[in-house]
Short mmCIF file of N, CA and C in Angstrom, two decimals:
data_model
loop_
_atom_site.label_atom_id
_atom_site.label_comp_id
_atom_site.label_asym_id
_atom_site.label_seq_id
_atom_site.Cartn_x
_atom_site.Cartn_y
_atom_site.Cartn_z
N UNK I 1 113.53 -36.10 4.13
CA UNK I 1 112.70 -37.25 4.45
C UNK I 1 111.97 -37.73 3.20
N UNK I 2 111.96 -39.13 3.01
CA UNK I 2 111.08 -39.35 2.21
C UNK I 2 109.97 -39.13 1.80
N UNK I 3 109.00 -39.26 3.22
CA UNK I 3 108.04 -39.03 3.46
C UNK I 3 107.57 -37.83 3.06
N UNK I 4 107.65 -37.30 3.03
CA UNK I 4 107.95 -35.17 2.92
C UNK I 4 107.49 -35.10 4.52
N UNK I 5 106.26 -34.24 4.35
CA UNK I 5 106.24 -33.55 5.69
C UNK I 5 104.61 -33.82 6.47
N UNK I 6 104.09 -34.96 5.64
CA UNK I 6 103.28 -34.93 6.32
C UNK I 6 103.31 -36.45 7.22
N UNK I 7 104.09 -36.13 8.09
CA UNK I 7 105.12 -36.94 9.21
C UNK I 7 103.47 -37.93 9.72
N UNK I 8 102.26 -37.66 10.10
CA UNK I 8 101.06 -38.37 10.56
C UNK I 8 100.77 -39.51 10.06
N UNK I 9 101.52 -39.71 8.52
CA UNK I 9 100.47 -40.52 7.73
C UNK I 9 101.30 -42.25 8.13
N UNK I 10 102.34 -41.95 8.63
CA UNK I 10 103.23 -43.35 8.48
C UNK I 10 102.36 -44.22 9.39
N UNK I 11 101.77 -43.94 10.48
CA UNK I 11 101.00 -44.55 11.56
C UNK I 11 99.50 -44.48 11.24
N UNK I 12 98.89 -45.24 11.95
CA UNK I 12 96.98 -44.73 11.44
C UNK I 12 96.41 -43.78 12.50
N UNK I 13 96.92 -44.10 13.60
CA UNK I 13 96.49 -43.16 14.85
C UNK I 13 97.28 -43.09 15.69
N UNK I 14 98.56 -42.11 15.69
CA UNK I 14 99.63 -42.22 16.92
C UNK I 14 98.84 -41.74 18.19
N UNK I 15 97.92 -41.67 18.89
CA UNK I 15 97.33 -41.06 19.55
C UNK I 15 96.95 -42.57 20.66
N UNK I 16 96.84 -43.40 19.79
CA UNK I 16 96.64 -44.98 20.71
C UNK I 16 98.10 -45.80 21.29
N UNK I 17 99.24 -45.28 20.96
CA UNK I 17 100.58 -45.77 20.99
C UNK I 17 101.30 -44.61 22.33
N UNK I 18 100.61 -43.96 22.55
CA UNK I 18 101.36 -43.19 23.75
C UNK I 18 100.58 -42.65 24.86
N UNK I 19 100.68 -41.89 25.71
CA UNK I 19 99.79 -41.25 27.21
C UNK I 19 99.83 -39.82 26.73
N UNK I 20 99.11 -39.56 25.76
CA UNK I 20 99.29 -38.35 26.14
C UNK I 20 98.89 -37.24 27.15
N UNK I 21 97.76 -37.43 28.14
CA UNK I 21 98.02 -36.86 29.39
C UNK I 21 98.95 -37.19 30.46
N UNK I 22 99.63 -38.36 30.15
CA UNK I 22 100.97 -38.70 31.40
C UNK I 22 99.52 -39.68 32.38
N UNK I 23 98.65 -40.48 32.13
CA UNK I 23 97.84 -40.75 33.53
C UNK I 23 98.64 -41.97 33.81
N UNK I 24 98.93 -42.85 32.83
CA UNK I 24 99.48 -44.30 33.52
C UNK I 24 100.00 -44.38 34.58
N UNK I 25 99.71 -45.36 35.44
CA UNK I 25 99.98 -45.46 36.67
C UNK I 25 99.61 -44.66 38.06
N UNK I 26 98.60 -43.77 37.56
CA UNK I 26 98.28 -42.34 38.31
C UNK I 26 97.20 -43.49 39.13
N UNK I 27 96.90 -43.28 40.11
CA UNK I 27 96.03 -42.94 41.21
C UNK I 27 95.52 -41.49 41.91
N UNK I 28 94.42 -42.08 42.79
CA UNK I 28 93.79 -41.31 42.90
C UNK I 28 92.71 -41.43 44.44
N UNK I 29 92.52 -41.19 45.44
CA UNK I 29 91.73 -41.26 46.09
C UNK I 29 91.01 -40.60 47.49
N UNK I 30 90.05 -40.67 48.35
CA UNK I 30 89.35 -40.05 49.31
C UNK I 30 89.36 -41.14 49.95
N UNK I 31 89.01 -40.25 51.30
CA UNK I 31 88.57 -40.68 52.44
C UNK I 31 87.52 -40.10 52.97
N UNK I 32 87.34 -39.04 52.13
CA UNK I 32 86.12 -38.13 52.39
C UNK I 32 86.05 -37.08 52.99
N UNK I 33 87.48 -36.50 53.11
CA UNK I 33 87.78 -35.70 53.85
C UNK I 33 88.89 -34.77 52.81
N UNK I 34 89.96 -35.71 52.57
CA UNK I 34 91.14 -34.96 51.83
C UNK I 34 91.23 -36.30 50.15
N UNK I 35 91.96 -35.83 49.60
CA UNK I 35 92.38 -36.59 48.29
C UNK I 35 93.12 -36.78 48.20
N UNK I 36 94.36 -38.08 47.54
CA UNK I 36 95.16 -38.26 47.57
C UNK I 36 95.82 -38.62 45.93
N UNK I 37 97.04 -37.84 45.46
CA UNK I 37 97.05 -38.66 44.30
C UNK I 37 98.32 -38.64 44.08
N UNK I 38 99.16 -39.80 43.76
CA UNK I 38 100.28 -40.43 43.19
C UNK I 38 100.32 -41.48 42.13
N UNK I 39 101.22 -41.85 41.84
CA UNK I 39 102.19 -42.64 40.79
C UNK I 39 102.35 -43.55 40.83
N UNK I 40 101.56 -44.49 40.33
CA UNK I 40 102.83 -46.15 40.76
C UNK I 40 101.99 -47.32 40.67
N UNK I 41 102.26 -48.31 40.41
CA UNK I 41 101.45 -49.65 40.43
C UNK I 41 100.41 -49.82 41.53
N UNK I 42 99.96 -50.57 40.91
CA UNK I 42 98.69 -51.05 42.13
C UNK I 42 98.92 -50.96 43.93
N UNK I 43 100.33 -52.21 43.94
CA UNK I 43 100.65 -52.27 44.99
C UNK I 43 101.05 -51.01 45.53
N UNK I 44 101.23 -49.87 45.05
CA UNK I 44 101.89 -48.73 45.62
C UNK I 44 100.69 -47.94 45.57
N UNK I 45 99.62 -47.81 45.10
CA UNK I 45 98.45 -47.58 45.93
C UNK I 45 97.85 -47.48 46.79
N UNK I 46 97.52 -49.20 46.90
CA UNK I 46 97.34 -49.94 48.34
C UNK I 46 98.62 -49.61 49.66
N UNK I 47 99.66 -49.50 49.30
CA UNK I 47 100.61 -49.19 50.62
C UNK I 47 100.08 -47.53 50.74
N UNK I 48 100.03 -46.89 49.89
CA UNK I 48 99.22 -45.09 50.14
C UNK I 48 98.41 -45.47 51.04
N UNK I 49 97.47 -45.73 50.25
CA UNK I 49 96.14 -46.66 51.22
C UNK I 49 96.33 -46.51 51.78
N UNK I 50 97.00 -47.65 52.87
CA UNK I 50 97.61 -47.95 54.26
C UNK I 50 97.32 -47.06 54.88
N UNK I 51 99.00 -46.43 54.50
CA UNK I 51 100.03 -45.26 55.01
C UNK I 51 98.78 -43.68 55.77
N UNK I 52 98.39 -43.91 54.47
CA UNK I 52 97.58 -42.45 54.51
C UNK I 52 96.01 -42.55 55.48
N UNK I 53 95.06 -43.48 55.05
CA UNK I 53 93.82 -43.47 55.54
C UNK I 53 93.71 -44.28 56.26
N UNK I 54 94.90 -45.55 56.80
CA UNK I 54 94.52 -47.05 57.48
C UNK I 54 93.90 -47.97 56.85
N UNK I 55 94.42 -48.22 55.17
CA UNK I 55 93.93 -48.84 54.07
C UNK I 55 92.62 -49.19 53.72
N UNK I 56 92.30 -50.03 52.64
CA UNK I 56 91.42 -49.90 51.61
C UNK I 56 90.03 -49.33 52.06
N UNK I 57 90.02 -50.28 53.24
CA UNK I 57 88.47 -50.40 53.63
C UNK I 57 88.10 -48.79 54.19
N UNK I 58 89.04 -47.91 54.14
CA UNK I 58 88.39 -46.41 54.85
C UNK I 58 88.37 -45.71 53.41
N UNK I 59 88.62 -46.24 52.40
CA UNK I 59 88.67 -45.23 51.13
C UNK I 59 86.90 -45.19 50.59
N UNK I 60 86.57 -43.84 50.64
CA UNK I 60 85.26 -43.77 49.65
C UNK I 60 84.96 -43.83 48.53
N UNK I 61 86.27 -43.52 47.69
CA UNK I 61 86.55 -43.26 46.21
C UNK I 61 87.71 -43.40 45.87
N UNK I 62 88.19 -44.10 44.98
CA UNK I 62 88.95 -44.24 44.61
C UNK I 62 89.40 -44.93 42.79
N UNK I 63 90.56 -44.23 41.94
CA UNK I 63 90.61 -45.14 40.76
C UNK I 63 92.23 -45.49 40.47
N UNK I 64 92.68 -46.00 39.62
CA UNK I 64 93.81 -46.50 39.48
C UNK I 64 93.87 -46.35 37.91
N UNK I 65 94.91 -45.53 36.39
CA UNK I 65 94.89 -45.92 35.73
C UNK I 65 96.33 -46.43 35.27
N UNK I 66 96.16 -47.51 34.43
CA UNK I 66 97.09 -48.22 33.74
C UNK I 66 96.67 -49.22 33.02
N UNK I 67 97.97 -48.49 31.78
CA UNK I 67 97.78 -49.20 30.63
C UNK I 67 98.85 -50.33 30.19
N UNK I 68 99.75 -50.75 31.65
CA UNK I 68 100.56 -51.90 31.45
C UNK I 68 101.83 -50.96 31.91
N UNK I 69 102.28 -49.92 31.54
CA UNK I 69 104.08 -49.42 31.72
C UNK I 69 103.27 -47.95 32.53
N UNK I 70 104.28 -48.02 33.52
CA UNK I 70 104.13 -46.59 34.32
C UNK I 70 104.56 -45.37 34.15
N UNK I 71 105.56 -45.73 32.79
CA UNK I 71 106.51 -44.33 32.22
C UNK I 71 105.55 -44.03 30.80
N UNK I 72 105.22 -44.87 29.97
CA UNK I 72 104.81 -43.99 28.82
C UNK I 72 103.17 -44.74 28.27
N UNK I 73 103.01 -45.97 28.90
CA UNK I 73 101.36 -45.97 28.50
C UNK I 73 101.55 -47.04 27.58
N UNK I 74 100.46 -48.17 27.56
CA UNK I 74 100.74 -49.11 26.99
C UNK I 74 101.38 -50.29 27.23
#
């Protein structure tokens, strides 16, 4: 490699260019009773929602993250 080996320096902060906990697209939520957490766009939230508690309006807590792509962030 050209570079030699100090592979970090080509970028200024690879740390802003990827997920590194995997959260994108993660949800998350209560009813106040149990928690719920999956994967997926907004709309696939809201159908959890639904499905699970009889949607939005019974949720106590709840968050959604995404950073635009559901596979790698950003």
């Amino acid at each position: 490699l050209a570079g030699g080996i100090a592979l970090y320096n080509y970028v200024h902060d690879a740390n802003t260019w990827i997920d590194p906990f995997g959260l994108t697209g993660t949800y998350m939520f209560t009813d106040g009773t149990d928690w719920y957490i999956g994967k997926g766009a907004k709309d696939r939230m809201y159908t959890s929602m639904k499905q699970r508690v009889g949607g939005k309006a019974n949720v106590t807590q709840g968050i959604h993250v995404d950073f635009g792509d559901n596979k790698i962030g950003l």
